[in-house]
């Protein structure tokens, strides 16, 4: 990943210096503008910000969706247009933010992570979304073109639900809700993977390696890191006090809050389950070990005495009367067989066989 | 379970869209209506909501009990009749809710889980109950026909206790109390299972597999997930501030609160006990391992030197004077026996025998 | 225990239904009445509540001590006499309560557990004590006749200390203090048991089985469950706001509070110590295992090559020149001895011997 | 320790009964009196309290240091002289107090533990110090004659620092500071012991037994129990509201507070380090086990087949053509050597050698 | 380190006694003075404090940077010049402080730790920085000459960013931000080390010793100890109430606060990952053990019976008819081969081969 810039590049620079941190995922930034009110709708793809001739009427809600955050010049332009604090812009172009909500009186700045499965093995990818909520506008900044907001766009276009009747705060809610709802999709896949691994483990605890369980556990830990703060973010929106979020929207946000709590509990449960799998693996591996040891001990315990007896009658002493006996050989063979059977009974009583 | 709908189906839909999530457990929805006051009682099974000719007198309490939540149309009808917020309806038909209480000023929305043992092996099943408490009505929504409210229905019909003398808030209390009381029934069964497993383990730590203990532990973890939030729910009811719950009912709810605390402590104790069982299993399994090793070592240590001596006198050297001795054989046999006895003494001193 | 009633019997019954839960420990209920003031004292055993002709003078403190809670009729009678809420009565006859304090404005309801060692092996038994503190009376309800209040009775009778000069709140304090003080007695015994087990473990880690340590640990966990909430109870008494507890008594309760904190710390320390014992046991058991393995390996490593050499010269090839040598046998014996000594040196260098 | 009285002796006695709990460390109680102000100083050893003719002038600070707490009569005398609550006196003579601060409006009662290394092996001993801070006096009660207050006495005598210029609150600070400062001395010794143990462990993990690490861990746990509450004590002094502690002294106490936080962090770090040592010990012990097993397996795997081959040619069949071959013996010997070398290569490839 | 003074040297000394604690890292103290305002800049290296002729104009910010804290006389001089409390000076010369912020009304005292990698193996070194923020001055005290403030100096000199336009509070922010930003640099290196160790472990779990992982873990624990309190320090600055920090600077500090939260989460994640590595190491080590055991068991189980059979026909009985059979030898050899193949099949079925 040659285009990846790490956090340490910024050490020592003055605050508000815009440096893109993270992996560049798209080549050109996409600017998607939707202006809507209950009366009408205006949607267009902008080439640059100067293309935009906004009709900033009273009840219109403006949603500017920016796809790609590596063109810091463009971000700066948008920032100065909407009068956004340099620190917010710095955070927008840094894709390694922790989910958070910052209150700048005139607007709210929300950082969240979108999750989606990637590739054939369903590895979970995270993508950062920055949302700025102003009085009558919402700005969204994504790393990539792909997102989970298509349902919202359709609802706006087709005037479905109450989205066109509500303000920018409801749009913010719809965006956050879409992101959190998408977590459930990702989680169901993860849950199926865990269940499959658990089933494999019970059937044959060697079929699934310890490494695979550790990979699952690591995935869950990193998910928790991404999703953990989301509850606090939604809580922060609920406690917002500048009037940017109306009380009717708050009811909806409380619903999203319940979902985040549910998701966090699911993560904890997944963590417990993978922990249980590791415990199970280790103890069943130690059981296999004991089984191996038993076989070894049984074989040794049965054959050592027998081999010893054979060794005795293999000695070359001149005066060993048993050797001359006509029935010496069959008698000794019988004794050996009896010893073997006795041992087998002993082990059966000890429950080793 | 072909009729099961998962949470991910809802991603991207506008809020308030009613989609039944969970397993459909009944074919037709049952509508049971009880209207009562101190003076009289009116109970009927409704075919549809339009059958209902309510006499909404001043002091009557109306309890509409809905059995089955998959007919979203019916739920919507009831919702609009009682003026319930779409988000509440959405939650009612989603059987994967976390227990919670939401305050909508005019009414309270409470979600709880009923527990009952299922099938022969006493597996514990959870069923969601949604309760809406209004000024003079209570709505309950269950997944299934079966519930634990028969005692309450009898009390209303026979005018036993003070239920007919009290308002809708007391009915809410009675419902919550019945659900929480039922937890104790389920818990006693679980406690007996744990005790039986513990006894088996002490008698013969191989009689009960590690898998069985892990199943118990998993059951306890999932119970905790269901019951854990109930304490907060009852606490939320105690702190409710819209006057929906009177102060005399609060005294009773405080009693329910004590029960939830007691149940949570019981779960923690069960968890500790299963944890202790796993520890005990692992360490007694390692003790068995040591026992096996000791047998192996004793056998090897006794017979290896003896076999070696036999091997020496099995060598074919021409000049081995001992072989010619008349007492060579009995002397060597005696030496072997002495070595064997010496080893046995050594192991006894080492406490291996 | 045929007389034991479990919690599940109550499921579905209306609140305030008195059902004795727990084991019946006495046949008839004992009613002990003490009325005292600075001026005088009146003590009597009542046959029934109707025997009592109370002289409820202004400054008298009435202490009614009820021994036995299975006669629910009697409890109900007392409850109606003192105007106690049905829920409190329900709790009094349920011996599986968690320690708690409930404030009913006119009186406080306190539940605590008395602990005393039972039988020869000093198993710790818990017994529930319910205390109701009114303006000028204290009711105590015990399961059994035996208690730790004799010191208080003596102090009242002999007018020792300031108990006769103080009100009912001081009597409550004295009762709680007596119960908590008794915990120290039980704890010292438990501490000695733990110390003895630790000493046994260090001397000979096989002398004390893992099972015994687990029993100790389980005992500590169940003690914590009983004593844990006591701190909150005393704290609740300190924060009581209805004026039932005077400020001079509060100073004494703060002292009791310190004791409960001390006891909780002791439990935590005991838990740490038993945890440490289990760790020590497991690791010293693994050390024994390694010691066993070393013996096995030394024996095998020394005798296997020697037996192999003996095996070579036991082969029956016609052309084995060594066999004909006059010194073949002593040379080979010497080589064997040298190999044995060499092995011993090797193991000494490896610190296995 | 025949003179040791345990806590249980007090069960059932009225509050305020003075019983010395703990070990009696000195025979006669030492009474050291220092009265000082900016102007002058008066120091004397009192035989009994009646020897004291105090000149309780306005700006004098009186420090009465009592060495020995087993003479309860004397403690009672001092208590009545300074008008101290009986519960405080009870706590003073009980050397098993938890560190705490109690506010009695007219005076503060502070309990702390002094630590000092004892004997050759540097075992850490704790001694209880009770401090009573009044408007213009400080009482200290120690178990033993030895203390860490000599620096303070010297400062008072030589008028060094600002101690003579400040009031009793500053003296309290100086005493607490001296005790906490002394913790650092004890901790440095402990830190060196831990470091030495760690170094021993890395060099030769068998040099230091698991027992020794467990002793260290137990020492740290018991230290944490003694020091843990000190932070809360100092915090309690900072939040004191009766004006006993002036704001200029508060600045100094804040400094002590920082020290207690630092000490608690050090304990946590020590705990982590001993925990890490135990982990390291266990895993390196399991590595040794694996090493032993490998030796065993290598020897067995090499010699078993060889011994088997020797066994074959030791059979006494009449028709075994190989035995008659002239080169039979050297060929078999060569085959044996090749098998041995092959095995060695196999184990080298498996990284066992 | 002969010049290292430990904390215990200070026990018993009056507060405010300046004793340098820690390692002396430079020989002479460096005094770097920068005075700046929007209008001008004055930078000079001072030989001693008396060289300084400050023009303390209204809007000038004075930054005195002291490199070296072992010359306590100089520190005392600076302290008395700026009227700093003796306790602050005592803390400044004690390099074993915990990060903290103390509010002295007229100034704030902040202690932080700078981190930088040291030597070839990138060991992380910590160095203490004390910052005193007054109305229009900032004092910084470092142990060493090396620091991470060059970027700030350049920004002041070249008037880049808004630093020259802002007050002393913004300089404090810039210093704290530089220190926290530098943590990211150190953390990226540490992250790479952990990743490398993880990769090594997966490829060959014996390549990296358990010791190396323990060293990593210990490094992370000690980092957490240094960085953990930084979040509270920045939070303390945000809550400062004396007006030393303006509201516009607070916005920037909130940004730093987010960074400290992010860093703490990174440490936790690192800790989880090293914990996971240790688990993985132990369990893969136990898997190797099982593999070794299997080889041992297979060899023993195959050759023991074969050797026994060879032993039987090595017995010297006169009457053993098989020995005379012409096909005796080949028949027995065939039987032996069949037993060997049978065992191999058995082990393949058991999945041991």
Short mmCIF file of C-alpha atoms in Angstrom, two decimals, chain A residues 19-299:
data_model
loop_
_atom_site.label_atom_id
_atom_site.label_comp_id
_atom_site.label_asym_id
_atom_site.label_seq_id
_atom_site.Cartn_x
_atom_site.Cartn_y
_atom_site.Cartn_z
CA UNK A 19 -2.70 15.85 5.57
CA UNK A 20 -4.55 12.82 4.27
CA UNK A 21 -3.91 9.88 6.57
CA UNK A 22 -4.91 6.42 5.46
CA UNK A 23 -5.14 4.58 2.19
CA UNK A 24 -6.28 6.39 -0.94
CA UNK A 25 -9.20 4.36 -2.25
CA UNK A 26 -10.54 6.42 -5.17
CA UNK A 27 -8.76 8.49 -7.78
CA UNK A 28 -11.12 11.44 -8.16
CA UNK A 29 -13.37 12.82 -5.52
CA UNK A 30 -17.08 12.51 -6.22
CA UNK A 31 -19.33 15.42 -5.21
CA UNK A 32 -22.97 14.47 -4.96
CA UNK A 33 -25.43 17.22 -4.12
CA UNK A 34 -29.05 16.75 -3.09
CA UNK A 35 -31.20 19.71 -2.16
CA UNK A 36 -34.72 18.88 -1.08
CA UNK A 37 -37.72 20.22 0.71
CA UNK A 38 -41.26 18.97 0.99
CA UNK A 39 -41.96 20.89 -2.22
CA UNK A 40 -39.11 19.90 -4.51
CA UNK A 41 -35.86 18.12 -5.14
CA UNK A 42 -32.63 19.02 -6.88
CA UNK A 43 -29.94 16.38 -7.33
CA UNK A 44 -26.70 16.77 -9.28
CA UNK A 45 -23.13 15.48 -9.52
CA UNK A 46 -20.77 18.43 -9.21
CA UNK A 47 -17.45 18.55 -11.02
CA UNK A 48 -16.14 21.14 -8.58
CA UNK A 49 -17.58 23.26 -5.82
CA UNK A 50 -17.72 26.28 -8.10
CA UNK A 51 -20.29 24.50 -10.28
CA UNK A 52 -22.77 24.78 -7.50
CA UNK A 53 -25.32 27.55 -7.68
CA UNK A 54 -27.18 26.92 -4.49
CA UNK A 55 -30.65 28.23 -3.98
CA UNK A 56 -30.41 28.34 -0.24
CA UNK A 57 -34.08 28.82 0.47
CA UNK A 58 -35.55 28.74 3.92
CA UNK A 59 -36.85 25.18 4.24
CA UNK A 60 -34.49 23.43 1.90
CA UNK A 61 -32.16 20.78 3.27
CA UNK A 62 -28.83 20.56 1.48
CA UNK A 63 -26.94 17.28 1.53
CA UNK A 64 -23.46 17.38 0.03
CA UNK A 65 -21.91 13.93 -0.13
CA UNK A 66 -18.15 13.89 -0.76
CA UNK A 67 -16.65 10.56 -1.93
CA UNK A 68 -12.88 10.60 -1.41
CA UNK A 69 -10.90 12.55 1.17
CA UNK A 70 -7.41 12.60 -0.28
CA UNK A 71 -7.84 15.86 -2.22
CA UNK A 72 -7.17 18.12 0.73
CA UNK A 73 -7.53 21.25 -1.39
CA UNK A 74 -11.14 20.43 -2.19
CA UNK A 75 -11.87 19.62 1.45
CA UNK A 76 -10.39 22.98 2.45
CA UNK A 77 -12.58 24.73 -0.12
CA UNK A 78 -15.72 23.05 1.23
CA UNK A 79 -14.58 23.87 4.77
CA UNK A 80 -14.22 27.57 4.07
CA UNK A 81 -17.54 27.64 2.17
CA UNK A 82 -19.42 26.20 5.15
CA UNK A 83 -17.18 27.96 7.68
CA UNK A 84 -15.90 24.72 9.28
CA UNK A 85 -13.13 24.84 11.91
CA UNK A 86 -9.68 23.73 10.60
CA UNK A 87 -9.48 21.00 13.26
CA UNK A 88 -12.64 19.42 11.84
CA UNK A 89 -11.15 19.46 8.35
CA UNK A 90 -7.97 17.90 9.74
CA UNK A 91 -10.05 15.12 11.27
CA UNK A 92 -12.08 14.62 8.08
CA UNK A 93 -8.99 13.80 6.01
CA UNK A 94 -7.59 11.52 8.76
CA UNK A 95 -9.20 8.14 8.22
CA UNK A 96 -7.88 6.79 11.52
CA UNK A 97 -10.31 8.72 13.70
CA UNK A 98 -12.14 7.17 16.58
CA UNK A 99 -15.95 7.49 16.31
CA UNK A 100 -16.92 10.67 18.16
CA UNK A 101 -19.21 13.65 18.16
CA UNK A 102 -17.90 17.22 18.57
CA UNK A 103 -20.17 20.14 19.21
CA UNK A 104 -19.10 23.42 17.54
CA UNK A 105 -22.24 25.39 18.50
CA UNK A 106 -23.13 26.22 14.89
CA UNK A 107 -22.71 22.65 13.70
CA UNK A 108 -22.08 19.13 14.94
CA UNK A 109 -19.20 16.98 13.71
CA UNK A 110 -19.85 13.23 13.81
CA UNK A 111 -17.32 10.52 12.90
CA UNK A 112 -18.54 6.96 12.36
CA UNK A 113 -17.25 3.80 10.72
CA UNK A 114 -19.20 1.96 8.03
CA UNK A 115 -18.62 -1.78 7.94
CA UNK A 116 -19.02 -4.05 4.95
CA UNK A 117 -17.81 -7.53 4.10
CA UNK A 118 -15.02 -7.64 1.56
CA UNK A 119 -13.90 -10.34 -0.88
CA UNK A 120 -14.79 -14.01 -0.89
CA UNK A 121 -13.90 -14.88 2.69
CA UNK A 122 -16.12 -12.16 4.01
CA UNK A 123 -13.36 -10.23 5.75
CA UNK A 124 -14.90 -7.16 7.37
CA UNK A 125 -13.68 -3.79 6.12
CA UNK A 126 -14.21 -0.49 7.90
CA UNK A 127 -14.61 2.84 6.17
CA UNK A 128 -14.76 6.20 7.89
CA UNK A 129 -17.71 8.55 7.40
CA UNK A 130 -17.56 12.12 8.65
CA UNK A 131 -20.88 13.92 8.98
CA UNK A 132 -21.27 17.64 9.57
CA UNK A 133 -24.75 18.74 10.61
CA UNK A 134 -25.52 22.45 10.26
CA UNK A 135 -28.79 24.32 10.62
CA UNK A 136 -30.09 23.30 7.18
CA UNK A 137 -27.33 21.28 5.62
CA UNK A 138 -25.58 17.95 6.07
CA UNK A 139 -22.10 17.24 4.72
CA UNK A 140 -20.89 13.66 4.48
CA UNK A 141 -17.30 12.68 3.72
CA UNK A 142 -16.52 9.10 2.75
CA UNK A 143 -13.27 7.40 1.82
CA UNK A 144 -14.78 5.41 -0.98
CA UNK A 145 -17.57 5.60 -3.51
CA UNK A 146 -19.43 2.61 -2.09
CA UNK A 147 -21.80 3.33 0.81
CA UNK A 148 -24.99 2.17 2.51
CA UNK A 149 -26.96 5.37 1.89
CA UNK A 150 -28.74 4.33 -1.30
CA UNK A 151 -31.91 3.56 0.62
CA UNK A 152 -31.95 7.12 1.95
CA UNK A 153 -31.37 8.59 -1.51
CA UNK A 154 -34.27 6.55 -2.84
CA UNK A 155 -36.49 7.63 0.01
CA UNK A 156 -35.68 11.29 -0.72
CA UNK A 157 -36.22 10.91 -4.46
CA UNK A 158 -39.48 8.98 -4.15
CA UNK A 159 -40.66 11.00 -1.15
CA UNK A 160 -41.18 7.80 0.85
CA UNK A 161 -41.51 8.03 4.60
CA UNK A 162 -41.31 11.40 6.30
CA UNK A 163 -37.76 12.31 5.28
CA UNK A 164 -38.78 15.08 2.85
CA UNK A 165 -41.05 16.57 5.50
CA UNK A 166 -38.32 16.82 8.11
CA UNK A 167 -35.19 18.86 8.54
CA UNK A 168 -31.47 18.23 8.36
CA UNK A 169 -31.49 16.61 11.81
CA UNK A 170 -33.74 13.85 10.51
CA UNK A 171 -31.34 13.32 7.61
CA UNK A 172 -28.50 12.96 10.13
CA UNK A 173 -30.59 10.40 12.00
CA UNK A 174 -31.32 8.53 8.75
CA UNK A 175 -27.59 8.37 7.93
CA UNK A 176 -26.59 7.17 11.40
CA UNK A 177 -29.44 4.67 11.37
CA UNK A 178 -28.36 3.32 7.98
CA UNK A 179 -24.80 2.83 9.23
CA UNK A 180 -25.91 1.12 12.45
CA UNK A 181 -28.46 -1.02 10.58
CA UNK A 182 -25.68 -2.17 8.32
CA UNK A 183 -23.76 -3.42 11.35
CA UNK A 184 -26.50 -6.02 11.81
CA UNK A 185 -25.87 -7.35 8.31
CA UNK A 186 -22.16 -7.69 9.01
CA UNK A 187 -22.86 -9.22 12.40
CA UNK A 188 -25.15 -11.88 11.06
CA UNK A 189 -22.39 -13.06 8.73
CA UNK A 190 -19.90 -13.06 11.59
CA UNK A 191 -22.37 -14.94 13.78
CA UNK A 192 -22.73 -17.61 11.10
CA UNK A 193 -18.94 -17.95 10.87
CA UNK A 194 -18.71 -18.39 14.65
CA UNK A 195 -21.54 -20.93 14.67
CA UNK A 196 -19.88 -22.90 11.85
CA UNK A 197 -16.57 -22.89 13.73
CA UNK A 198 -18.31 -24.04 16.93
CA UNK A 199 -20.01 -26.90 15.09
CA UNK A 200 -16.71 -27.96 13.48
CA UNK A 201 -15.07 -27.90 16.87
CA UNK A 202 -17.63 -30.17 18.50
CA UNK A 203 -17.55 -32.67 15.63
CA UNK A 204 -13.78 -32.83 15.41
CA UNK A 205 -11.74 -30.53 17.55
CA UNK A 206 -8.73 -30.95 15.30
CA UNK A 207 -10.62 -30.00 12.13
CA UNK A 208 -10.41 -26.32 13.03
CA UNK A 209 -7.02 -25.07 14.08
CA UNK A 210 -6.41 -22.87 17.09
CA UNK A 211 -5.10 -20.27 14.64
CA UNK A 212 -8.53 -19.96 13.01
CA UNK A 213 -10.21 -19.31 16.37
CA UNK A 214 -7.57 -16.71 17.20
CA UNK A 215 -8.25 -14.98 13.89
CA UNK A 216 -11.97 -14.86 14.74
CA UNK A 217 -11.20 -13.48 18.18
CA UNK A 218 -8.90 -10.82 16.75
CA UNK A 219 -11.62 -9.82 14.29
CA UNK A 220 -14.11 -9.42 17.13
CA UNK A 221 -11.67 -7.35 19.19
CA UNK A 222 -11.03 -4.99 16.29
CA UNK A 223 -14.78 -4.72 15.62
CA UNK A 224 -15.36 -3.81 19.23
CA UNK A 225 -12.79 -1.11 18.89
CA UNK A 226 -14.65 0.37 15.92
CA UNK A 227 -18.20 -0.03 17.21
CA UNK A 228 -17.62 0.48 20.95
CA UNK A 229 -17.59 4.29 20.85
CA UNK A 230 -20.70 4.47 18.61
CA UNK A 231 -22.99 4.16 21.60
CA UNK A 232 -21.35 7.21 23.15
CA UNK A 233 -21.69 9.07 19.85
CA UNK A 234 -25.44 8.46 19.68
CA UNK A 235 -25.72 9.31 23.35
CA UNK A 236 -23.86 12.56 22.62
CA UNK A 237 -26.35 13.40 19.88
CA UNK A 238 -29.21 12.75 22.32
CA UNK A 239 -27.69 15.16 24.83
CA UNK A 240 -26.87 17.86 22.26
CA UNK A 241 -28.10 21.24 23.54
CA UNK A 242 -27.76 23.77 20.72
CA UNK A 243 -31.13 22.98 19.20
CA UNK A 244 -29.60 21.45 16.08
CA UNK A 245 -31.54 18.27 16.76
CA UNK A 246 -35.28 18.61 17.29
CA UNK A 247 -37.19 16.67 19.90
CA UNK A 248 -39.14 14.60 17.34
CA UNK A 249 -35.84 13.39 15.87
CA UNK A 250 -34.59 12.58 19.35
CA UNK A 251 -37.24 9.87 19.63
CA UNK A 252 -35.74 8.24 16.56
CA UNK A 253 -32.19 8.60 17.85
CA UNK A 254 -33.22 6.85 21.07
CA UNK A 255 -34.23 3.95 18.85
CA UNK A 256 -30.77 3.96 17.23
CA UNK A 257 -29.26 4.09 20.70
CA UNK A 258 -31.11 0.88 21.61
CA UNK A 259 -29.66 -0.74 18.50
CA UNK A 260 -26.09 0.23 19.42
CA UNK A 261 -26.59 -1.25 22.88
CA UNK A 262 -27.89 -4.44 21.30
CA UNK A 263 -24.88 -4.60 18.95
CA UNK A 264 -22.41 -4.09 21.79
CA UNK A 265 -24.05 -6.91 23.72
CA UNK A 266 -23.80 -9.10 20.64
CA UNK A 267 -20.06 -8.36 20.40
CA UNK A 268 -19.61 -9.25 24.06
CA UNK A 269 -21.50 -12.50 23.49
CA UNK A 270 -19.36 -13.30 20.44
CA UNK A 271 -16.25 -12.63 22.51
CA UNK A 272 -17.48 -14.95 25.25
CA UNK A 273 -18.22 -17.60 22.66
CA UNK A 274 -14.80 -17.47 21.00
CA UNK A 275 -13.25 -17.48 24.47
CA UNK A 276 -15.29 -20.58 25.24
CA UNK A 277 -14.11 -22.14 21.98
CA UNK A 278 -10.47 -21.61 22.90
CA UNK A 279 -11.07 -23.12 26.34
CA UNK A 280 -12.85 -26.05 24.75
CA UNK A 281 -10.07 -26.54 22.22
CA UNK A 282 -7.37 -26.50 24.87
CA UNK A 283 -9.14 -28.88 27.18
CA UNK A 284 -10.13 -31.30 24.43
CA UNK A 285 -6.54 -31.14 23.18
CA UNK A 286 -5.39 -32.08 26.68
CA UNK A 287 -7.92 -34.91 26.64
CA UNK A 288 -6.44 -36.22 23.39
CA UNK A 289 -3.04 -36.04 25.04
CA UNK A 290 -4.29 -38.16 27.93
CA UNK A 291 -5.76 -40.64 25.44
CA UNK A 292 -2.38 -40.92 23.69
CA UNK A 293 -0.65 -41.39 27.02
CA UNK A 294 -3.06 -44.17 27.96
CA UNK A 295 -2.34 -46.13 24.79
CA UNK A 296 1.36 -45.76 25.45
CA UNK A 297 1.03 -46.88 29.03
CA UNK A 298 -1.18 -49.83 28.22
CA UNK A 299 1.19 -51.13 25.54
#
